[in-house]
Amino acid sequence: MSETAAEGVTVSERAAKRIGEILKAEPEGTMLRVSVEGGGCSGFQYKFDMDRAKADDDLVIARDGAVVLIDPVSVNFMSGSEIDFVEDLIGASFKIKNPNATASCGCGTSFAL
């Protein structure tokens, strides 16, 4: 597994930097968990949580001090995606560029397949 890509999911340099900054303020061993859940205005939504426990079947992506965990079910929905961090006039947030999504909402956290 490469540092930046696994199972076709990548973490951009900007996202890795921001995740690393966030994790520095958390207890030692904390990782960012990204998951896909049913709901949101388009059918599925991304969820971001801090987690200190890694499951045996989690996908682990490590880059520049950032560690991201993704469960196997969520990986199926996110294959080929890039986790990015963007700053614009309305604020800063993590965005997932998912080539599998056929539609998404304006907030960028909800999508349809």
mmCIF file of N, CA, C and O in Angstrom:
data_model
loop_
_atom_site.group_PDB
_atom_site.id
_atom_site.type_symbol
_atom_site.label_atom_id
_atom_site.label_comp_id
_atom_site.label_asym_id
_atom_site.label_seq_id
_atom_site.Cartn_x
_atom_site.Cartn_y
_atom_site.Cartn_z
ATOM 1 N N MET A 1 0.856 -1.178 0.000
ATOM 2 C CA MET A 1 0.000 0.000 0.000
ATOM 3 C C MET A 1 0.898 1.235 0.000
ATOM 4 O O MET A 1 1.814 1.347 0.786
ATOM 5 N N SER A 2 0.611 2.174 -0.880
ATOM 6 C CA SER A 2 1.410 3.395 -0.919
ATOM 7 C C SER A 2 0.975 4.321 0.202
ATOM 8 O O SER A 2 -0.071 4.137 0.800
ATOM 9 N N GLU A 3 1.787 5.327 0.442
ATOM 10 C CA GLU A 3 1.455 6.274 1.502
ATOM 11 C C GLU A 3 0.200 7.067 1.204
ATOM 12 O O GLU A 3 -0.541 7.409 2.094
ATOM 13 N N THR A 4 -0.019 7.400 -0.064
ATOM 14 C CA THR A 4 -1.103 8.311 -0.394
ATOM 15 C C THR A 4 -2.316 7.642 -1.000
ATOM 16 O O THR A 4 -3.362 8.242 -1.079
ATOM 17 N N ALA A 5 -2.200 6.406 -1.454
ATOM 18 C CA ALA A 5 -3.337 5.763 -2.109
ATOM 19 C C ALA A 5 -3.455 4.314 -1.681
ATOM 20 O O ALA A 5 -2.477 3.611 -1.566
ATOM 21 N N ALA A 6 -4.665 3.904 -1.441
ATOM 22 C CA ALA A 6 -4.946 2.514 -1.138
ATOM 23 C C ALA A 6 -6.381 2.272 -1.572
ATOM 24 O O ALA A 6 -7.245 3.109 -1.368
ATOM 25 N N GLU A 7 -6.598 1.107 -2.204
ATOM 26 C CA GLU A 7 -7.928 0.785 -2.711
ATOM 27 C C GLU A 7 -8.470 1.903 -3.600
ATOM 28 O O GLU A 7 -9.669 2.124 -3.677
ATOM 29 N N GLY A 8 -7.567 2.661 -4.226
ATOM 30 C CA GLY A 8 -8.010 3.719 -5.122
ATOM 31 C C GLY A 8 -8.472 4.983 -4.427
ATOM 32 O O GLY A 8 -8.970 5.895 -5.065
ATOM 33 N N VAL A 9 -8.340 5.069 -3.112
ATOM 34 C CA VAL A 9 -8.717 6.273 -2.367
ATOM 35 C C VAL A 9 -7.437 7.041 -2.063
ATOM 36 O O VAL A 9 -6.464 6.460 -1.595
ATOM 37 N N THR A 10 -7.425 8.335 -2.351
ATOM 38 C CA THR A 10 -6.245 9.156 -2.095
ATOM 39 C C THR A 10 -6.585 10.299 -1.148
ATOM 40 O O THR A 10 -7.739 10.704 -1.011
ATOM 41 N N VAL A 11 -5.551 10.823 -0.510
ATOM 42 C CA VAL A 11 -5.655 12.000 0.353
ATOM 43 C C VAL A 11 -4.752 13.065 -0.254
ATOM 44 O O VAL A 11 -3.556 12.823 -0.450
ATOM 45 N N SER A 12 -5.322 14.222 -0.567
ATOM 46 C CA SER A 12 -4.518 15.290 -1.164
ATOM 47 C C SER A 12 -3.526 15.849 -0.155
ATOM 48 O O SER A 12 -3.670 15.648 1.058
ATOM 49 N N GLU A 13 -2.527 16.545 -0.662
ATOM 50 C CA GLU A 13 -1.538 17.171 0.217
ATOM 51 C C GLU A 13 -2.196 18.167 1.165
ATOM 52 O O GLU A 13 -1.881 18.220 2.347
ATOM 53 N N ARG A 14 -3.141 18.972 0.642
ATOM 54 C CA ARG A 14 -3.862 19.948 1.489
ATOM 55 C C ARG A 14 -4.641 19.259 2.590
ATOM 56 O O ARG A 14 -4.642 19.699 3.739
ATOM 57 N N ALA A 15 -5.331 18.158 2.239
ATOM 58 C CA ALA A 15 -6.119 17.432 3.236
ATOM 59 C C ALA A 15 -5.207 16.812 4.285
ATOM 60 O O ALA A 15 -5.496 16.869 5.476
ATOM 61 N N ALA A 16 -4.101 16.206 3.848
ATOM 62 C CA ALA A 16 -3.170 15.581 4.792
ATOM 63 C C ALA A 16 -2.636 16.611 5.779
ATOM 64 O O ALA A 16 -2.549 16.349 6.985
ATOM 65 N N LYS A 17 -2.300 17.798 5.270
ATOM 66 C CA LYS A 17 -1.782 18.855 6.139
ATOM 67 C C LYS A 17 -2.824 19.260 7.184
ATOM 68 O O LYS A 17 -2.523 19.369 8.371
ATOM 69 N N ARG A 18 -4.070 19.455 6.741
ATOM 70 C CA ARG A 18 -5.129 19.873 7.666
ATOM 71 C C ARG A 18 -5.473 18.771 8.663
ATOM 72 O O ARG A 18 -5.656 19.030 9.846
ATOM 73 N N ILE A 19 -5.537 17.533 8.199
ATOM 74 C CA ILE A 19 -5.805 16.411 9.103
ATOM 75 C C ILE A 19 -4.705 16.318 10.148
ATOM 76 O O ILE A 19 -4.963 16.142 11.337
ATOM 77 N N GLY A 20 -3.452 16.449 9.711
ATOM 78 C CA GLY A 20 -2.324 16.427 10.648
ATOM 79 C C GLY A 20 -2.440 17.508 11.706
ATOM 80 O O GLY A 20 -2.175 17.265 12.886
ATOM 81 N N GLU A 21 -2.849 18.720 11.300
ATOM 82 C CA GLU A 21 -3.029 19.826 12.253
ATOM 83 C C GLU A 21 -4.116 19.490 13.269
ATOM 84 O O GLU A 21 -3.970 19.742 14.463
ATOM 85 N N ILE A 22 -5.215 18.928 12.784
ATOM 86 C CA ILE A 22 -6.323 18.572 13.681
ATOM 87 C C ILE A 22 -5.886 17.479 14.654
ATOM 88 O O ILE A 22 -6.165 17.558 15.855
ATOM 89 N N LEU A 23 -5.190 16.463 14.150
ATOM 90 C CA LEU A 23 -4.797 15.333 15.000
ATOM 91 C C LEU A 23 -3.786 15.730 16.064
ATOM 92 O O LEU A 23 -3.741 15.120 17.127
ATOM 93 N N LYS A 24 -2.978 16.760 15.798
ATOM 94 C CA LYS A 24 -2.006 17.224 16.804
ATOM 95 C C LYS A 24 -2.696 17.696 18.075
ATOM 96 O O LYS A 24 -2.133 17.620 19.162
ATOM 97 N N ALA A 25 -3.926 18.202 17.943
ATOM 98 C CA ALA A 25 -4.678 18.709 19.092
ATOM 99 C C ALA A 25 -5.438 17.597 19.816
ATOM 100 O O ALA A 25 -6.038 17.838 20.856
ATOM 101 N N GLU A 26 -5.415 16.397 19.257
ATOM 102 C CA GLU A 26 -6.137 15.263 19.834
ATOM 103 C C GLU A 26 -5.176 14.386 20.638
ATOM 104 O O GLU A 26 -3.968 14.495 20.489
ATOM 105 N N PRO A 27 -5.712 13.483 21.478
ATOM 106 C CA PRO A 27 -4.840 12.563 22.219
ATOM 107 C C PRO A 27 -4.001 11.707 21.269
ATOM 108 O O PRO A 27 -4.411 11.423 20.146
ATOM 109 N N GLU A 28 -2.836 11.305 21.741
ATOM 110 C CA GLU A 28 -1.926 10.465 20.958
ATOM 111 C C GLU A 28 -2.664 9.248 20.416
ATOM 112 O O GLU A 28 -3.451 8.623 21.108
ATOM 113 N N GLY A 29 -2.431 8.916 19.157
ATOM 114 C CA GLY A 29 -3.045 7.741 18.547
ATOM 115 C C GLY A 29 -4.392 7.984 17.894
ATOM 116 O O GLY A 29 -5.004 7.057 17.382
ATOM 117 N N THR A 30 -4.862 9.227 17.899
ATOM 118 C CA THR A 30 -6.146 9.536 17.281
ATOM 119 C C THR A 30 -5.999 9.584 15.766
ATOM 120 O O THR A 30 -5.000 10.071 15.242
ATOM 121 N N MET A 31 -6.997 9.052 15.063
ATOM 122 C CA MET A 31 -7.013 9.024 13.604
ATOM 123 C C MET A 31 -8.344 9.589 13.118
ATOM 124 O O MET A 31 -9.312 9.646 13.876
ATOM 125 N N LEU A 32 -8.377 10.020 11.858
ATOM 126 C CA LEU A 32 -9.625 10.513 11.259
ATOM 127 C C LEU A 32 -10.324 9.342 10.583
ATOM 128 O O LEU A 32 -9.734 8.655 9.750
ATOM 129 N N ARG A 33 -11.574 9.102 10.957
ATOM 130 C CA ARG A 33 -12.366 8.052 10.319
ATOM 131 C C ARG A 33 -13.340 8.709 9.349
ATOM 132 O O ARG A 33 -14.088 9.613 9.718
ATOM 133 N N VAL A 34 -13.307 8.250 8.095
ATOM 134 C CA VAL A 34 -14.238 8.713 7.074
ATOM 135 C C VAL A 34 -15.147 7.536 6.749
ATOM 136 O O VAL A 34 -14.669 6.421 6.510
ATOM 137 N N SER A 35 -16.457 7.774 6.760
ATOM 138 C CA SER A 35 -17.394 6.698 6.455
ATOM 139 C C SER A 35 -18.523 7.218 5.582
ATOM 140 O O SER A 35 -18.722 8.422 5.445
ATOM 141 N N VAL A 36 -19.244 6.284 4.979
ATOM 142 C CA VAL A 36 -20.404 6.599 4.158
ATOM 143 C C VAL A 36 -21.614 6.021 4.869
ATOM 144 O O VAL A 36 -21.609 4.866 5.281
ATOM 145 N N GLU A 37 -22.652 6.852 5.021
ATOM 146 C CA GLU A 37 -23.882 6.422 5.679
ATOM 147 C C GLU A 37 -25.063 6.762 4.792
ATOM 148 O O GLU A 37 -24.994 7.686 3.983
ATOM 149 N N GLY A 38 -26.147 6.034 4.969
ATOM 150 C CA GLY A 38 -27.380 6.375 4.282
ATOM 151 C C GLY A 38 -27.918 7.670 4.854
ATOM 152 O O GLY A 38 -27.767 7.952 6.033
ATOM 153 N N GLY A 39 -28.524 8.487 3.997
ATOM 154 C CA GLY A 39 -29.109 9.740 4.467
ATOM 155 C C GLY A 39 -28.614 10.909 3.656
ATOM 156 O O GLY A 39 -28.045 10.752 2.577
ATOM 157 N N GLY A 40 -28.804 12.088 4.169
ATOM 158 C CA GLY A 40 -28.426 13.288 3.437
ATOM 159 C C GLY A 40 -29.451 13.578 2.354
ATOM 160 O O GLY A 40 -30.343 12.784 2.080
ATOM 161 N N CYS A 41 -29.314 14.683 1.696
ATOM 162 C CA CYS A 41 -30.315 15.090 0.708
ATOM 163 C C CYS A 41 -30.176 14.350 -0.610
ATOM 164 O O CYS A 41 -31.068 14.409 -1.448
ATOM 165 N N SER A 42 -29.085 13.605 -0.826
ATOM 166 C CA SER A 42 -28.897 12.891 -2.085
ATOM 167 C C SER A 42 -28.880 11.368 -1.932
ATOM 168 O O SER A 42 -28.624 10.662 -2.889
ATOM 169 N N GLY A 43 -29.098 10.851 -0.741
ATOM 170 C CA GLY A 43 -29.153 9.403 -0.540
ATOM 171 C C GLY A 43 -28.063 8.831 0.341
ATOM 172 O O GLY A 43 -28.293 7.945 1.140
ATOM 173 N N PHE A 44 -26.833 9.316 0.174
ATOM 174 C CA PHE A 44 -25.705 8.906 1.013
ATOM 175 C C PHE A 44 -24.994 10.154 1.497
ATOM 176 O O PHE A 44 -25.051 11.200 0.851
ATOM 177 N N GLN A 45 -24.319 10.038 2.625
ATOM 178 C CA GLN A 45 -23.538 11.173 3.112
ATOM 179 C C GLN A 45 -22.237 10.697 3.722
ATOM 180 O O GLN A 45 -22.133 9.581 4.197
ATOM 181 N N TYR A 46 -21.236 11.570 3.655
ATOM 182 C CA TYR A 46 -19.939 11.289 4.266
ATOM 183 C C TYR A 46 -19.981 11.721 5.718
ATOM 184 O O TYR A 46 -20.585 12.727 6.064
ATOM 185 N N LYS A 47 -19.318 10.952 6.554
ATOM 186 C CA LYS A 47 -19.227 11.281 7.970
ATOM 187 C C LYS A 47 -17.754 11.298 8.348
ATOM 188 O O LYS A 47 -16.985 10.428 7.930
ATOM 189 N N PHE A 48 -17.355 12.291 9.128
ATOM 190 C CA PHE A 48 -15.970 12.446 9.587
ATOM 191 C C PHE A 48 -15.972 12.383 11.106
ATOM 192 O O PHE A 48 -16.687 13.139 11.757
ATOM 193 N N ASP A 49 -15.176 11.481 11.677
ATOM 194 C CA ASP A 49 -15.094 11.316 13.132
ATOM 195 C C ASP A 49 -13.639 11.131 13.543
ATOM 196 O O ASP A 49 -12.820 10.666 12.756
ATOM 197 N N MET A 50 -13.358 11.433 14.788
ATOM 198 C CA MET A 50 -12.059 11.104 15.379
ATOM 199 C C MET A 50 -12.194 9.725 16.008
ATOM 200 O O MET A 50 -13.205 9.412 16.618
ATOM 201 N N ASP A 51 -11.186 8.890 15.826
ATOM 202 C CA ASP A 51 -11.244 7.529 16.338
ATOM 203 C C ASP A 51 -9.866 7.116 16.817
ATOM 204 O O ASP A 51 -8.867 7.427 16.181
ATOM 205 N N ARG A 52 -9.823 6.408 17.930
ATOM 206 C CA ARG A 52 -8.544 5.917 18.443
ATOM 207 C C ARG A 52 -8.420 4.416 18.262
ATOM 208 O O ARG A 52 -7.393 3.833 18.604
ATOM 209 N N ALA A 53 -9.480 3.778 17.727
ATOM 210 C CA ALA A 53 -9.465 2.326 17.537
ATOM 211 C C ALA A 53 -9.534 1.993 16.054
ATOM 212 O O ALA A 53 -10.421 2.453 15.345
ATOM 213 N N LYS A 54 -8.591 1.180 15.609
ATOM 214 C CA LYS A 54 -8.567 0.720 14.226
ATOM 215 C C LYS A 54 -9.072 -0.714 14.186
ATOM 216 O O LYS A 54 -8.603 -1.558 14.936
ATOM 217 N N ALA A 55 -10.037 -0.966 13.313
ATOM 218 C CA ALA A 55 -10.522 -2.333 13.127
ATOM 219 C C ALA A 55 -9.552 -3.079 12.204
ATOM 220 O O ALA A 55 -8.864 -2.460 11.392
ATOM 221 N N ASP A 56 -9.510 -4.395 12.344
ATOM 222 C CA ASP A 56 -8.591 -5.207 11.541
ATOM 223 C C ASP A 56 -8.812 -5.045 10.048
ATOM 224 O O ASP A 56 -7.871 -5.154 9.265
ATOM 225 N N ASP A 57 -10.058 -4.790 9.629
ATOM 226 C CA ASP A 57 -10.353 -4.692 8.199
ATOM 227 C C ASP A 57 -10.448 -3.259 7.689
ATOM 228 O O ASP A 57 -10.839 -3.022 6.546
ATOM 229 N N ASP A 58 -10.088 -2.276 8.515
ATOM 230 C CA ASP A 58 -10.074 -0.879 8.065
ATOM 231 C C ASP A 58 -8.998 -0.659 7.017
ATOM 232 O O ASP A 58 -7.897 -1.216 7.108
ATOM 233 N N LEU A 59 -9.306 0.171 6.043
ATOM 234 C CA LEU A 59 -8.297 0.684 5.130
ATOM 235 C C LEU A 59 -7.599 1.817 5.875
ATOM 236 O O LEU A 59 -8.257 2.671 6.469
ATOM 237 N N VAL A 60 -6.282 1.819 5.877
ATOM 238 C CA VAL A 60 -5.505 2.854 6.556
ATOM 239 C C VAL A 60 -4.703 3.608 5.510
ATOM 240 O O VAL A 60 -3.934 3.013 4.758
ATOM 241 N N ILE A 61 -4.900 4.924 5.455
ATOM 242 C CA ILE A 61 -4.126 5.771 4.546
ATOM 243 C C ILE A 61 -3.328 6.734 5.413
ATOM 244 O O ILE A 61 -3.898 7.485 6.204
ATOM 245 N N ALA A 62 -2.002 6.692 5.289
ATOM 246 C CA ALA A 62 -1.128 7.570 6.069
ATOM 247 C C ALA A 62 -0.365 8.470 5.107
ATOM 248 O O ALA A 62 0.195 7.997 4.119
ATOM 249 N N ARG A 63 -0.372 9.759 5.409
ATOM 250 C CA ARG A 63 0.373 10.712 4.589
ATOM 251 C C ARG A 63 0.710 11.936 5.427
ATOM 252 O O ARG A 63 -0.169 12.553 6.012
ATOM 253 N N ASP A 64 1.975 12.299 5.466
ATOM 254 C CA ASP A 64 2.434 13.541 6.096
ATOM 255 C C ASP A 64 1.867 13.756 7.497
ATOM 256 O O ASP A 64 1.411 14.838 7.831
ATOM 257 N N GLY A 65 1.867 12.727 8.330
ATOM 258 C CA GLY A 65 1.391 12.853 9.697
ATOM 259 C C GLY A 65 -0.101 12.665 9.856
ATOM 260 O O GLY A 65 -0.618 12.676 10.965
ATOM 261 N N ALA A 66 -0.817 12.497 8.757
ATOM 262 C CA ALA A 66 -2.259 12.267 8.813
ATOM 263 C C ALA A 66 -2.527 10.776 8.670
ATOM 264 O O ALA A 66 -1.909 10.104 7.858
ATOM 265 N N VAL A 67 -3.455 10.273 9.469
ATOM 266 C CA VAL A 67 -3.872 8.880 9.349
ATOM 267 C C VAL A 67 -5.389 8.865 9.190
ATOM 268 O O VAL A 67 -6.117 9.390 10.028
ATOM 269 N N VAL A 68 -5.843 8.274 8.076
ATOM 270 C CA VAL A 68 -7.265 8.197 7.760
ATOM 271 C C VAL A 68 -7.683 6.736 7.761
ATOM 272 O O VAL A 68 -7.007 5.888 7.174
ATOM 273 N N LEU A 69 -8.797 6.436 8.425
ATOM 274 C CA LEU A 69 -9.370 5.096 8.469
ATOM 275 C C LEU A 69 -10.662 5.087 7.661
ATOM 276 O O LEU A 69 -11.464 6.020 7.761
ATOM 277 N N ILE A 70 -10.867 4.030 6.878
ATOM 278 C CA ILE A 70 -12.118 3.867 6.142
ATOM 279 C C ILE A 70 -12.540 2.415 6.271
ATOM 280 O O ILE A 70 -11.753 1.508 5.972
ATOM 281 N N ASP A 71 -13.769 2.172 6.701
ATOM 282 C CA ASP A 71 -14.257 0.803 6.850
ATOM 283 C C ASP A 71 -14.510 0.184 5.470
ATOM 284 O O ASP A 71 -14.676 0.905 4.481
ATOM 285 N N PRO A 72 -14.511 -1.158 5.366
ATOM 286 C CA PRO A 72 -14.617 -1.820 4.066
ATOM 287 C C PRO A 72 -15.890 -1.484 3.287
ATOM 288 O O PRO A 72 -15.862 -1.382 2.063
ATOM 289 N N VAL A 73 -17.024 -1.330 3.968
ATOM 290 C CA VAL A 73 -18.267 -0.998 3.276
ATOM 291 C C VAL A 73 -18.156 0.387 2.648
ATOM 292 O O VAL A 73 -18.524 0.592 1.485
ATOM 293 N N SER A 74 -17.611 1.343 3.379
ATOM 294 C CA SER A 74 -17.452 2.700 2.856
ATOM 295 C C SER A 74 -16.461 2.746 1.705
ATOM 296 O O SER A 74 -16.640 3.501 0.746
ATOM 297 N N VAL A 75 -15.403 1.915 1.774
ATOM 298 C CA VAL A 75 -14.415 1.866 0.692
ATOM 299 C C VAL A 75 -15.101 1.511 -0.625
ATOM 300 O O VAL A 75 -14.771 2.059 -1.676
ATOM 301 N N ASN A 76 -16.088 0.610 -0.570
ATOM 302 C CA ASN A 76 -16.807 0.217 -1.788
ATOM 303 C C ASN A 76 -17.469 1.427 -2.454
ATOM 304 O O ASN A 76 -17.515 1.517 -3.678
ATOM 305 N N PHE A 77 -17.991 2.349 -1.665
ATOM 306 C CA PHE A 77 -18.640 3.544 -2.196
ATOM 307 C C PHE A 77 -17.624 4.606 -2.624
ATOM 308 O O PHE A 77 -17.936 5.492 -3.403
ATOM 309 N N MET A 78 -16.406 4.532 -2.085
ATOM 310 C CA MET A 78 -15.422 5.597 -2.285
ATOM 311 C C MET A 78 -14.280 5.234 -3.230
ATOM 312 O O MET A 78 -13.374 6.034 -3.425
ATOM 313 N N SER A 79 -14.301 4.070 -3.837
ATOM 314 C CA SER A 79 -13.218 3.648 -4.711
ATOM 315 C C SER A 79 -12.944 4.704 -5.783
ATOM 316 O O SER A 79 -13.854 5.189 -6.443
ATOM 317 N N GLY A 80 -11.680 5.098 -5.907
ATOM 318 C CA GLY A 80 -11.287 6.109 -6.883
ATOM 319 C C GLY A 80 -11.439 7.546 -6.399
ATOM 320 O O GLY A 80 -11.170 8.486 -7.141
ATOM 321 N N SER A 81 -11.856 7.729 -5.160
ATOM 322 C CA SER A 81 -12.112 9.071 -4.626
ATOM 323 C C SER A 81 -10.847 9.745 -4.114
ATOM 324 O O SER A 81 -9.869 9.083 -3.767
ATOM 325 N N GLU A 82 -10.903 11.073 -4.052
ATOM 326 C CA GLU A 82 -9.842 11.853 -3.429
ATOM 327 C C GLU A 82 -10.440 12.657 -2.292
ATOM 328 O O GLU A 82 -11.441 13.351 -2.471
ATOM 329 N N ILE A 83 -9.817 12.542 -1.119
ATOM 330 C CA ILE A 83 -10.207 13.368 0.026
ATOM 331 C C ILE A 83 -9.375 14.632 -0.061
ATOM 332 O O ILE A 83 -8.150 14.576 -0.076
ATOM 333 N N ASP A 84 -10.046 15.782 -0.134
ATOM 334 C CA ASP A 84 -9.360 17.057 -0.303
ATOM 335 C C ASP A 84 -9.836 18.019 0.781
ATOM 336 O O ASP A 84 -10.839 17.778 1.455
ATOM 337 N N PHE A 85 -9.107 19.104 0.961
ATOM 338 C CA PHE A 85 -9.489 20.173 1.881
ATOM 339 C C PHE A 85 -9.506 21.460 1.083
ATOM 340 O O PHE A 85 -8.513 21.797 0.425
ATOM 341 N N VAL A 86 -10.640 22.146 1.086
ATOM 342 C CA VAL A 86 -10.773 23.370 0.296
ATOM 343 C C VAL A 86 -11.168 24.537 1.185
ATOM 344 O O VAL A 86 -11.883 24.388 2.167
ATOM 345 N N GLU A 87 -10.648 25.696 0.816
ATOM 346 C CA GLU A 87 -11.013 26.949 1.488
ATOM 347 C C GLU A 87 -11.562 27.880 0.428
ATOM 348 O O GLU A 87 -10.925 28.114 -0.599
ATOM 349 N N ASP A 88 -12.779 28.381 0.659
ATOM 350 C CA ASP A 88 -13.363 29.338 -0.268
ATOM 351 C C ASP A 88 -14.098 30.416 0.526
ATOM 352 O O ASP A 88 -13.993 30.470 1.750
ATOM 353 N N LEU A 89 -14.833 31.248 -0.150
ATOM 354 C CA LEU A 89 -15.487 32.385 0.508
ATOM 355 C C LEU A 89 -16.486 31.978 1.580
ATOM 356 O O LEU A 89 -16.695 32.719 2.541
ATOM 357 N N ILE A 90 -17.100 30.817 1.428
ATOM 358 C CA ILE A 90 -18.099 30.416 2.414
ATOM 359 C C ILE A 90 -17.514 29.568 3.544
ATOM 360 O O ILE A 90 -18.230 29.165 4.447
ATOM 361 N N GLY A 91 -16.226 29.306 3.510
ATOM 362 C CA GLY A 91 -15.592 28.580 4.596
ATOM 363 C C GLY A 91 -14.621 27.524 4.109
ATOM 364 O O GLY A 91 -14.329 27.418 2.928
ATOM 365 N N ALA A 92 -14.129 26.750 5.044
ATOM 366 C CA ALA A 92 -13.164 25.692 4.750
ATOM 367 C C ALA A 92 -13.780 24.356 5.154
ATOM 368 O O ALA A 92 -14.457 24.260 6.180
ATOM 369 N N SER A 93 -13.545 23.330 4.334
ATOM 370 C CA SER A 93 -14.108 22.025 4.653
ATOM 371 C C SER A 93 -13.392 20.928 3.873
ATOM 372 O O SER A 93 -12.699 21.189 2.895
ATOM 373 N N PHE A 94 -13.587 19.705 4.347
ATOM 374 C CA PHE A 94 -13.112 18.550 3.606
ATOM 375 C C PHE A 94 -14.126 18.258 2.514
ATOM 376 O O PHE A 94 -15.330 18.333 2.726
ATOM 377 N N LYS A 95 -13.636 17.938 1.327
ATOM 378 C CA LYS A 95 -14.487 17.574 0.194
ATOM 379 C C LYS A 95 -13.989 16.242 -0.338
ATOM 380 O O LYS A 95 -12.780 16.011 -0.427
ATOM 381 N N ILE A 96 -14.901 15.392 -0.707
ATOM 382 C CA ILE A 96 -14.527 14.120 -1.309
ATOM 383 C C ILE A 96 -14.940 14.159 -2.767
ATOM 384 O O ILE A 96 -16.113 14.348 -3.086
ATOM 385 N N LYS A 97 -13.941 14.040 -3.628
ATOM 386 C CA LYS A 97 -14.183 14.010 -5.075
ATOM 387 C C LYS A 97 -14.376 12.549 -5.453
ATOM 388 O O LYS A 97 -13.412 11.790 -5.539
ATOM 389 N N ASN A 98 -15.636 12.156 -5.630
ATOM 390 C CA ASN A 98 -15.983 10.756 -5.831
ATOM 391 C C ASN A 98 -16.455 10.539 -7.267
ATOM 392 O O ASN A 98 -17.524 11.013 -7.647
ATOM 393 N N PRO A 99 -15.675 9.814 -8.082
ATOM 394 C CA PRO A 99 -16.071 9.584 -9.475
ATOM 395 C C PRO A 99 -17.287 8.673 -9.613
ATOM 396 O O PRO A 99 -17.894 8.605 -10.669
ATOM 397 N N ASN A 100 -17.665 7.975 -8.547
ATOM 398 C CA ASN A 100 -18.819 7.079 -8.573
ATOM 399 C C ASN A 100 -20.133 7.808 -8.343
ATOM 400 O O ASN A 100 -21.197 7.273 -8.633
ATOM 401 N N ALA A 101 -20.073 9.012 -7.809
ATOM 402 C CA ALA A 101 -21.285 9.768 -7.491
ATOM 403 C C ALA A 101 -21.931 10.278 -8.775
ATOM 404 O O ALA A 101 -21.270 10.870 -9.626
ATOM 405 N N THR A 102 -23.230 10.036 -8.914
ATOM 406 C CA THR A 102 -23.949 10.521 -10.089
ATOM 407 C C THR A 102 -24.579 11.875 -9.825
ATOM 408 O O THR A 102 -24.956 12.585 -10.751
ATOM 409 N N ALA A 103 -24.703 12.233 -8.550
ATOM 410 C CA ALA A 103 -25.243 13.536 -8.164
ATOM 411 C C ALA A 103 -24.721 13.862 -6.781
ATOM 412 O O ALA A 103 -24.366 12.973 -6.015
ATOM 413 N N SER A 104 -24.653 15.137 -6.466
ATOM 414 C CA SER A 104 -24.257 15.549 -5.124
ATOM 415 C C SER A 104 -25.001 16.821 -4.768
ATOM 416 O O SER A 104 -25.560 17.494 -5.632
ATOM 417 N N CYS A 105 -24.982 17.149 -3.480
ATOM 418 C CA CYS A 105 -25.678 18.347 -3.044
ATOM 419 C C CYS A 105 -24.697 19.515 -2.961
ATOM 420 O O CYS A 105 -23.494 19.332 -3.086
ATOM 421 N N GLY A 106 -25.229 20.688 -2.731
ATOM 422 C CA GLY A 106 -24.390 21.880 -2.664
ATOM 423 C C GLY A 106 -23.405 21.879 -1.508
ATOM 424 O O GLY A 106 -22.334 22.469 -1.613
ATOM 425 N N CYS A 107 -23.727 21.194 -0.416
ATOM 426 C CA CYS A 107 -22.823 21.203 0.736
ATOM 427 C C CYS A 107 -21.627 20.292 0.525
ATOM 428 O O CYS A 107 -20.642 20.382 1.245
ATOM 429 N N GLY A 108 -21.718 19.371 -0.444
ATOM 430 C CA GLY A 108 -20.582 18.509 -0.755
ATOM 431 C C GLY A 108 -20.418 17.309 0.151
ATOM 432 O O GLY A 108 -19.458 16.570 0.024
ATOM 433 N N THR A 109 -21.336 17.076 1.080
ATOM 434 C CA THR A 109 -21.203 15.915 1.955
ATOM 435 C C THR A 109 -22.233 14.847 1.650
ATOM 436 O O THR A 109 -22.219 13.794 2.253
ATOM 437 N N SER A 110 -23.137 15.096 0.711
ATOM 438 C CA SER A 110 -24.165 14.145 0.361
ATOM 439 C C SER A 110 -24.057 13.818 -1.124
ATOM 440 O O SER A 110 -23.732 14.684 -1.929
ATOM 441 N N PHE A 111 -24.321 12.544 -1.491
ATOM 442 C CA PHE A 111 -24.190 12.153 -2.888
ATOM 443 C C PHE A 111 -25.125 11.010 -3.221
ATOM 444 O O PHE A 111 -25.670 10.359 -2.334
ATOM 445 N N ALA A 112 -25.310 10.759 -4.502
ATOM 446 C CA ALA A 112 -26.116 9.645 -4.994
ATOM 447 C C ALA A 112 -25.255 8.797 -5.912
ATOM 448 O O ALA A 112 -24.335 9.289 -6.547
ATOM 449 N N LEU A 113 -25.581 7.512 -5.989
ATOM 450 C CA LEU A 113 -24.866 6.595 -6.885
ATOM 451 C C LEU A 113 -25.803 6.136 -7.986
ATOM 452 O O LEU A 113 -26.970 6.062 -7.853
#
